[in-house]
Amino acid sequence: MTNPTAMRTLLLNPGPVTLSDRVRAALAGPDLCHREVEYENLAAEVGRRLLSVYPAAAQEGYTAVLLTGSGTAAVEAMVGTLVPPDGKALVAANGVYGERMARMLAAQRKSHRLIAGDWTRPVDTDRIEACLAAEGGFTHLLAVHHETTTGRLNRIEDLAALCRRHGLSLLLDTVSSFGAEEIDFSGWPLEACAATANKCLHGVPGISFVLVRGEALRRPSGATSLYLDLHGYHAGAARGQPPFTPAVQATWALCEALRELEDEGGWRARRDRYRMLAGQVAEGLAGLGIVPLLDDPEALSCVLRAWHLPAGRAYGPLHEGLKAAGFVIYAGQGDLADRMFRISTMGAVTETDVARLVETVAAILRRAA
Ligand SMILES: *Cc1c(COP(=O)(O)O)cnc(C)c1O
């Protein structure tokens, strides 16, 4: 039994997020058979709402394809379905998630090049340009919009320009940006983007989705997996017969989370709110002498920021101290693991929560290292 008077634990990791009461209540929605009209209606509302988060997506003829799985499932389904077996992809990476897309292409045995840059630097467009000039045959450019490894919002305009010059289609991992950062569905040569319910949209884990241009779904599928084939989900949804059992309760929660996003003013209002909270965290930590990992303020996402661990301090005690006070923060990955920590302000997080977070960090730093 959980103790109702116990302090709630606030998730400041990049998903899953702390739920609002409204979304949590939606989890107890009616039991549904996914082959009945009630589920069809629910999935249709979710699809419509996903397309209207960015109205240009609906106007430009994108389709929302829902699947059951975490964000990685949606990214892998997008890459698998849309990069044809005889295609060739260039992956522009500056973090874990970009490099993960190259691993997907390798698992699918598809021709690709990985331009893996320093994780703390912008995507290296000169190296991408040189690679495109040196060899032909590329059909797709793959990138991550918000690289959660470091909190960098990659400059997609630059990659979009490269795609236009070289006639490539763009596939984006927008898992940690969809719902809170600008995605230019009418300006970028974006064939598809993949995202999930439980990050900026504030739903629960279980449901993820791909927004894909209608014409891309009229080409034969490149999928090398039965489960991660967007064509199967798309055709199934059109008949009201999803091919596999969907996470019904997570779909109820996502639907409510999308209604809540609309009621709160949409993605721009969410970006403003995240920026305000991230600014409050930044001001508080800067006051404690904690230095951001990325030195370019222009490059920061509104969703998550990465920080150097203070000199002489290890991640473990900081994490444990914060956890005892009800906050879950996130470690660095790979080579950055023992140098940094990350704080996301997605989910039902308030200014009061952030003020208490900063006070708690200050109290931990006052203790002997
Ligand atoms: C969270 C995340 C993913 C997917 O993670 P899952 O654990 O599979 O949900 C993919 N890309 C980015 C950029 C992410 O932040």
PDB file of N, CA and C in Angstrom, residues 26-88:
ATOM      1  N   ALA A  26      -7.857   9.510 -16.317  1.00  0.00           N
ATOM      2  CA  ALA A  26      -8.242   8.945 -17.614  1.00  0.00           C
ATOM      3  C   ALA A  26      -7.740   7.519 -17.791  1.00  0.00           C
ATOM      4  N   LEU A  27      -6.695   7.163 -17.047  1.00  0.00           N
ATOM      5  CA  LEU A  27      -6.175   5.795 -17.116  1.00  0.00           C
ATOM      6  C   LEU A  27      -7.214   4.772 -16.699  1.00  0.00           C
ATOM      7  N   ALA A  28      -8.164   5.198 -15.891  1.00  0.00           N
ATOM      8  CA  ALA A  28      -9.217   4.286 -15.430  1.00  0.00           C
ATOM      9  C   ALA A  28     -10.414   4.308 -16.369  1.00  0.00           C
ATOM     10  N   GLY A  29     -10.203   4.725 -17.613  1.00  0.00           N
ATOM     11  CA  GLY A  29     -11.273   4.729 -18.608  1.00  0.00           C
ATOM     12  C   GLY A  29     -11.809   3.317 -18.833  1.00  0.00           C
ATOM     13  N   PRO A  30     -12.951   3.202 -19.519  1.00  0.00           N
ATOM     14  CA  PRO A  30     -13.595   1.899 -19.705  1.00  0.00           C
ATOM     15  C   PRO A  30     -12.677   0.867 -20.370  1.00  0.00           C
ATOM     16  N   ASP A  31     -12.849  -0.394 -19.996  1.00  0.00           N
ATOM     17  CA  ASP A  31     -12.186  -1.491 -20.702  1.00  0.00           C
ATOM     18  C   ASP A  31     -12.755  -1.534 -22.119  1.00  0.00           C
ATOM     19  N   LEU A  32     -11.875  -1.688 -23.091  1.00  0.00           N
ATOM     20  CA  LEU A  32     -12.363  -1.720 -24.478  1.00  0.00           C
ATOM     21  C   LEU A  32     -11.748  -2.882 -25.223  1.00  0.00           C
ATOM     22  N   CYS A  33     -12.543  -3.485 -26.087  1.00  0.00           N
ATOM     23  CA  CYS A  33     -11.980  -4.407 -27.073  1.00  0.00           C
ATOM     24  C   CYS A  33     -11.512  -3.566 -28.258  1.00  0.00           C
ATOM     25  N   HIS A  34     -10.283  -3.797 -28.677  1.00  0.00           N
ATOM     26  CA  HIS A  34      -9.714  -2.961 -29.743  1.00  0.00           C
ATOM     27  C   HIS A  34     -10.330  -3.245 -31.104  1.00  0.00           C
ATOM     28  N   ARG A  35     -11.199  -4.260 -31.187  1.00  0.00           N
ATOM     29  CA  ARG A  35     -11.839  -4.519 -32.483  1.00  0.00           C
ATOM     30  C   ARG A  35     -13.278  -3.988 -32.520  1.00  0.00           C
ATOM     31  N   GLU A  36     -13.638  -3.204 -31.501  1.00  0.00           N
ATOM     32  CA  GLU A  36     -14.978  -2.617 -31.448  1.00  0.00           C
ATOM     33  C   GLU A  36     -14.900  -1.125 -31.801  1.00  0.00           C
ATOM     34  N   VAL A  37     -16.081  -0.594 -32.128  1.00  0.00           N
ATOM     35  CA  VAL A  37     -16.147   0.780 -32.615  1.00  0.00           C
ATOM     36  C   VAL A  37     -15.678   1.789 -31.557  1.00  0.00           C
ATOM     37  N   GLU A  38     -15.837   1.443 -30.261  1.00  0.00           N
ATOM     38  CA  GLU A  38     -15.432   2.386 -29.204  1.00  0.00           C
ATOM     39  C   GLU A  38     -13.919   2.647 -29.270  1.00  0.00           C
ATOM     40  N   TYR A  39     -13.144   1.611 -29.497  1.00  0.00           N
ATOM     41  CA  TYR A  39     -11.696   1.826 -29.613  1.00  0.00           C
ATOM     42  C   TYR A  39     -11.378   2.579 -30.911  1.00  0.00           C
ATOM     43  N   GLU A  40     -12.081   2.219 -31.960  1.00  0.00           N
ATOM     44  CA  GLU A  40     -11.859   2.909 -33.247  1.00  0.00           C
ATOM     45  C   GLU A  40     -12.070   4.414 -33.076  1.00  0.00           C
ATOM     46  N   ASN A  41     -13.135   4.777 -32.353  1.00  0.00           N
ATOM     47  CA  ASN A  41     -13.418   6.204 -32.134  1.00  0.00           C
ATOM     48  C   ASN A  41     -12.333   6.868 -31.289  1.00  0.00           C
ATOM     49  N   LEU A  42     -11.890   6.148 -30.264  1.00  0.00           N
ATOM     50  CA  LEU A  42     -10.833   6.692 -29.396  1.00  0.00           C
ATOM     51  C   LEU A  42      -9.551   6.915 -30.203  1.00  0.00           C
ATOM     52  N   ALA A  43      -9.155   5.903 -30.965  1.00  0.00           N
ATOM     53  CA  ALA A  43      -7.917   6.019 -31.746  1.00  0.00           C
ATOM     54  C   ALA A  43      -8.051   7.124 -32.790  1.00  0.00           C
ATOM     55  N   ALA A  44      -9.259   7.269 -33.356  1.00  0.00           N
ATOM     56  CA  ALA A  44      -9.466   8.319 -34.362  1.00  0.00           C
ATOM     57  C   ALA A  44      -9.332   9.691 -33.719  1.00  0.00           C
ATOM     58  N   GLU A  45      -9.867   9.855 -32.503  1.00  0.00           N
ATOM     59  CA  GLU A  45      -9.731  11.159 -31.828  1.00  0.00           C
ATOM     60  C   GLU A  45      -8.255  11.446 -31.531  1.00  0.00           C
ATOM     61  N   VAL A  46      -7.536  10.440 -31.073  1.00  0.00           N
ATOM     62  CA  VAL A  46      -6.108  10.641 -30.783  1.00  0.00           C
ATOM     63  C   VAL A  46      -5.369  11.042 -32.063  1.00  0.00           C
ATOM     64  N   GLY A  47      -5.653  10.342 -33.158  1.00  0.00           N
ATOM     65  CA  GLY A  47      -4.992  10.656 -34.430  1.00  0.00           C
ATOM     66  C   GLY A  47      -5.288  12.086 -34.876  1.00  0.00           C
ATOM     67  N   ARG A  48      -6.571  12.485 -34.789  1.00  0.00           N
ATOM     68  CA  ARG A  48      -6.967  13.855 -35.170  1.00  0.00           C
ATOM     69  C   ARG A  48      -6.257  14.871 -34.292  1.00  0.00           C
ATOM     70  N   ARG A  49      -6.217  14.596 -33.004  1.00  0.00           N
ATOM     71  CA  ARG A  49      -5.605  15.551 -32.074  1.00  0.00           C
ATOM     72  C   ARG A  49      -4.088  15.641 -32.285  1.00  0.00           C
ATOM     73  N   LEU A  50      -3.452  14.505 -32.583  1.00  0.00           N
ATOM     74  CA  LEU A  50      -2.001  14.542 -32.848  1.00  0.00           C
ATOM     75  C   LEU A  50      -1.713  15.421 -34.060  1.00  0.00           C
ATOM     76  N   LEU A  51      -2.554  15.307 -35.085  1.00  0.00           N
ATOM     77  CA  LEU A  51      -2.339  16.108 -36.300  1.00  0.00           C
ATOM     78  C   LEU A  51      -2.643  17.572 -36.060  1.00  0.00           C
ATOM     79  N   SER A  52      -3.489  17.878 -35.058  1.00  0.00           N
ATOM     80  CA  SER A  52      -3.819  19.288 -34.860  1.00  0.00           C
ATOM     81  C   SER A  52      -2.916  19.959 -33.824  1.00  0.00           C
ATOM     82  N   VAL A  53      -1.998  19.204 -33.190  1.00  0.00           N
ATOM     83  CA  VAL A  53      -1.020  19.869 -32.309  1.00  0.00           C
ATOM     84  C   VAL A  53      -0.248  20.899 -33.151  1.00  0.00           C
ATOM     85  N   TYR A  54       0.146  20.488 -34.358  1.00  0.00           N
ATOM     86  CA  TYR A  54       0.780  21.396 -35.327  1.00  0.00           C
ATOM     87  C   TYR A  54      -0.169  21.444 -36.523  1.00  0.00           C
ATOM     88  N   PRO A  55      -1.018  22.487 -36.619  1.00  0.00           N
ATOM     89  CA  PRO A  55      -2.057  22.483 -37.661  1.00  0.00           C
ATOM     90  C   PRO A  55      -1.504  22.277 -39.072  1.00  0.00           C
ATOM     91  N   ALA A  56      -0.267  22.699 -39.332  1.00  0.00           N
ATOM     92  CA  ALA A  56       0.302  22.518 -40.677  1.00  0.00           C
ATOM     93  C   ALA A  56       0.406  21.034 -41.024  1.00  0.00           C
ATOM     94  N   ALA A  57       0.539  20.175 -40.025  1.00  0.00           N
ATOM     95  CA  ALA A  57       0.660  18.733 -40.304  1.00  0.00           C
ATOM     96  C   ALA A  57      -0.606  18.221 -40.981  1.00  0.00           C
ATOM     97  N   ALA A  58      -1.764  18.650 -40.480  1.00  0.00           N
ATOM     98  CA  ALA A  58      -3.027  18.239 -41.096  1.00  0.00           C
ATOM     99  C   ALA A  58      -3.146  18.861 -42.491  1.00  0.00           C
ATOM    100  N   GLN A  59      -2.823  20.174 -42.592  1.00  0.00           N
ATOM    101  CA  GLN A  59      -2.962  20.853 -43.889  1.00  0.00           C
ATOM    102  C   GLN A  59      -2.050  20.239 -44.954  1.00  0.00           C
ATOM    103  N   GLU A  60      -0.879  19.783 -44.559  1.00  0.00           N
ATOM    104  CA  GLU A  60       0.083  19.241 -45.525  1.00  0.00           C
ATOM    105  C   GLU A  60      -0.175  17.772 -45.849  1.00  0.00           C
ATOM    106  N   GLY A  61      -1.220  17.193 -45.280  1.00  0.00           N
ATOM    107  CA  GLY A  61      -1.565  15.822 -45.634  1.00  0.00           C
ATOM    108  C   GLY A  61      -0.768  14.746 -44.919  1.00  0.00           C
ATOM    109  N   TYR A  62      -0.320  15.047 -43.712  1.00  0.00           N
ATOM    110  CA  TYR A  62       0.323  13.992 -42.909  1.00  0.00           C
ATOM    111  C   TYR A  62      -0.762  13.104 -42.310  1.00  0.00           C
ATOM    112  N   THR A  63      -0.370  11.873 -41.993  1.00  0.00           N
ATOM    113  CA  THR A  63      -1.233  10.912 -41.322  1.00  0.00           C
ATOM    114  C   THR A  63      -0.565  10.545 -40.003  1.00  0.00           C
ATOM    115  N   ALA A  64      -1.371  10.360 -38.952  1.00  0.00           N
ATOM    116  CA  ALA A  64      -0.804   9.910 -37.676  1.00  0.00           C
ATOM    117  C   ALA A  64      -0.985   8.401 -37.581  1.00  0.00           C
ATOM    118  N   VAL A  65       0.110   7.677 -37.418  1.00  0.00           N
ATOM    119  CA  VAL A  65       0.043   6.222 -37.262  1.00  0.00           C
ATOM    120  C   VAL A  65       0.429   5.895 -35.822  1.00  0.00           C
ATOM    121  N   LEU A  66      -0.516   5.280 -35.093  1.00  0.00           N
ATOM    122  CA  LEU A  66      -0.304   4.945 -33.675  1.00  0.00           C
ATOM    123  C   LEU A  66       0.226   3.537 -33.551  1.00  0.00           C
ATOM    124  N   LEU A  67       1.157   3.321 -32.649  1.00  0.00           N
ATOM    125  CA  LEU A  67       1.559   1.957 -32.358  1.00  0.00           C
ATOM    126  C   LEU A  67       1.825   1.794 -30.873  1.00  0.00           C
ATOM    127  N   THR A  68       1.884   0.549 -30.443  1.00  0.00           N
ATOM    128  CA  THR A  68       2.117   0.263 -29.037  1.00  0.00           C
ATOM    129  C   THR A  68       3.587  -0.078 -28.847  1.00  0.00           C
ATOM    130  N   GLY A  69       4.230   0.686 -27.992  1.00  0.00           N
ATOM    131  CA  GLY A  69       5.663   0.532 -27.775  1.00  0.00           C
ATOM    132  C   GLY A  69       6.199   1.873 -27.312  1.00  0.00           C
ATOM    133  N   SER A  70       7.437   1.908 -26.864  1.00  0.00           N
ATOM    134  CA  SER A  70       8.028   3.171 -26.410  1.00  0.00           C
ATOM    135  C   SER A  70       8.463   4.000 -27.622  1.00  0.00           C
ATOM    136  N   GLY A  71       9.042   5.144 -27.360  1.00  0.00           N
ATOM    137  CA  GLY A  71       9.479   6.025 -28.437  1.00  0.00           C
ATOM    138  C   GLY A  71      10.397   5.341 -29.431  1.00  0.00           C
ATOM    139  N   THR A  72      11.262   4.485 -28.937  1.00  0.00           N
ATOM    140  CA  THR A  72      12.193   3.783 -29.828  1.00  0.00           C
ATOM    141  C   THR A  72      11.442   2.932 -30.850  1.00  0.00           C
ATOM    142  N   ALA A  73      10.308   2.337 -30.448  1.00  0.00           N
ATOM    143  CA  ALA A  73       9.516   1.532 -31.389  1.00  0.00           C
ATOM    144  C   ALA A  73       9.033   2.404 -32.547  1.00  0.00           C
ATOM    145  N   ALA A  74       8.581   3.627 -32.226  1.00  0.00           N
ATOM    146  CA  ALA A  74       8.099   4.515 -33.289  1.00  0.00           C
ATOM    147  C   ALA A  74       9.240   4.927 -34.210  1.00  0.00           C
ATOM    148  N   VAL A  75      10.407   5.238 -33.626  1.00  0.00           N
ATOM    149  CA  VAL A  75      11.553   5.631 -34.468  1.00  0.00           C
ATOM    150  C   VAL A  75      11.959   4.460 -35.360  1.00  0.00           C
ATOM    151  N   GLU A  76      12.005   3.262 -34.775  1.00  0.00           N
ATOM    152  CA  GLU A  76      12.449   2.096 -35.553  1.00  0.00           C
ATOM    153  C   GLU A  76      11.421   1.745 -36.637  1.00  0.00           C
ATOM    154  N   ALA A  77      10.137   1.919 -36.336  1.00  0.00           N
ATOM    155  CA  ALA A  77       9.110   1.666 -37.360  1.00  0.00           C
ATOM    156  C   ALA A  77       9.217   2.684 -38.500  1.00  0.00           C
ATOM    157  N   MET A  78       9.490   3.937 -38.140  1.00  0.00           N
ATOM    158  CA  MET A  78       9.640   4.989 -39.159  1.00  0.00           C
ATOM    159  C   MET A  78      10.835   4.683 -40.072  1.00  0.00           C
ATOM    160  N   VAL A  79      11.971   4.407 -39.457  1.00  0.00           N
ATOM    161  CA  VAL A  79      13.192   4.147 -40.238  1.00  0.00           C
ATOM    162  C   VAL A  79      13.003   2.884 -41.083  1.00  0.00           C
ATOM    163  N   GLY A  80      12.449   1.853 -40.462  1.00  0.00           N
ATOM    164  CA  GLY A  80      12.288   0.579 -41.158  1.00  0.00           C
ATOM    165  C   GLY A  80      11.331   0.675 -42.326  1.00  0.00           C
ATOM    166  N   THR A  81      10.201   1.327 -42.113  1.00  0.00           N
ATOM    167  CA  THR A  81       9.176   1.381 -43.153  1.00  0.00           C
ATOM    168  C   THR A  81       9.584   2.311 -44.296  1.00  0.00           C
ATOM    169  N   LEU A  82      10.218   3.443 -43.956  1.00  0.00           N
ATOM    170  CA  LEU A  82      10.379   4.501 -44.961  1.00  0.00           C
ATOM    171  C   LEU A  82      11.718   4.504 -45.690  1.00  0.00           C
ATOM    172  N   VAL A  83      12.767   3.954 -45.090  1.00  0.00           N
ATOM    173  CA  VAL A  83      14.020   3.828 -45.860  1.00  0.00           C
ATOM    174  C   VAL A  83      13.901   2.532 -46.660  1.00  0.00           C
ATOM    175  N   PRO A  84      13.830   2.642 -47.997  1.00  0.00           N
ATOM    176  CA  PRO A  84      13.608   1.428 -48.792  1.00  0.00           C
ATOM    177  C   PRO A  84      14.839   0.520 -48.766  1.00  0.00           C
ATOM    178  N   PRO A  85      14.648  -0.766 -49.049  1.00  0.00           N
ATOM    179  CA  PRO A  85      15.782  -1.699 -49.039  1.00  0.00           C
ATOM    180  C   PRO A  85      16.893  -1.260 -50.004  1.00  0.00           C
ATOM    181  N   ASP A  86      16.514  -0.605 -51.105  1.00  0.00           N
ATOM    182  CA  ASP A  86      17.536  -0.141 -52.049  1.00  0.00           C
ATOM    183  C   ASP A  86      17.848   1.348 -51.850  1.00  0.00           C
ATOM    184  N   GLY A  87      17.403   1.911 -50.726  1.00  0.00           N
ATOM    185  CA  GLY A  87      17.703   3.311 -50.420  1.00  0.00           C
ATOM    186  C   GLY A  87      19.032   3.426 -49.696  1.00  0.00           C
ATOM    187  N   LYS A  88      19.360   4.656 -49.302  1.00  0.00           N
ATOM    188  CA  LYS A  88      20.607   4.874 -48.580  1.00  0.00           C
ATOM    189  C   LYS A  88      20.403   6.081 -47.661  1.00  0.00           C
TER     190      LYS A  88
END
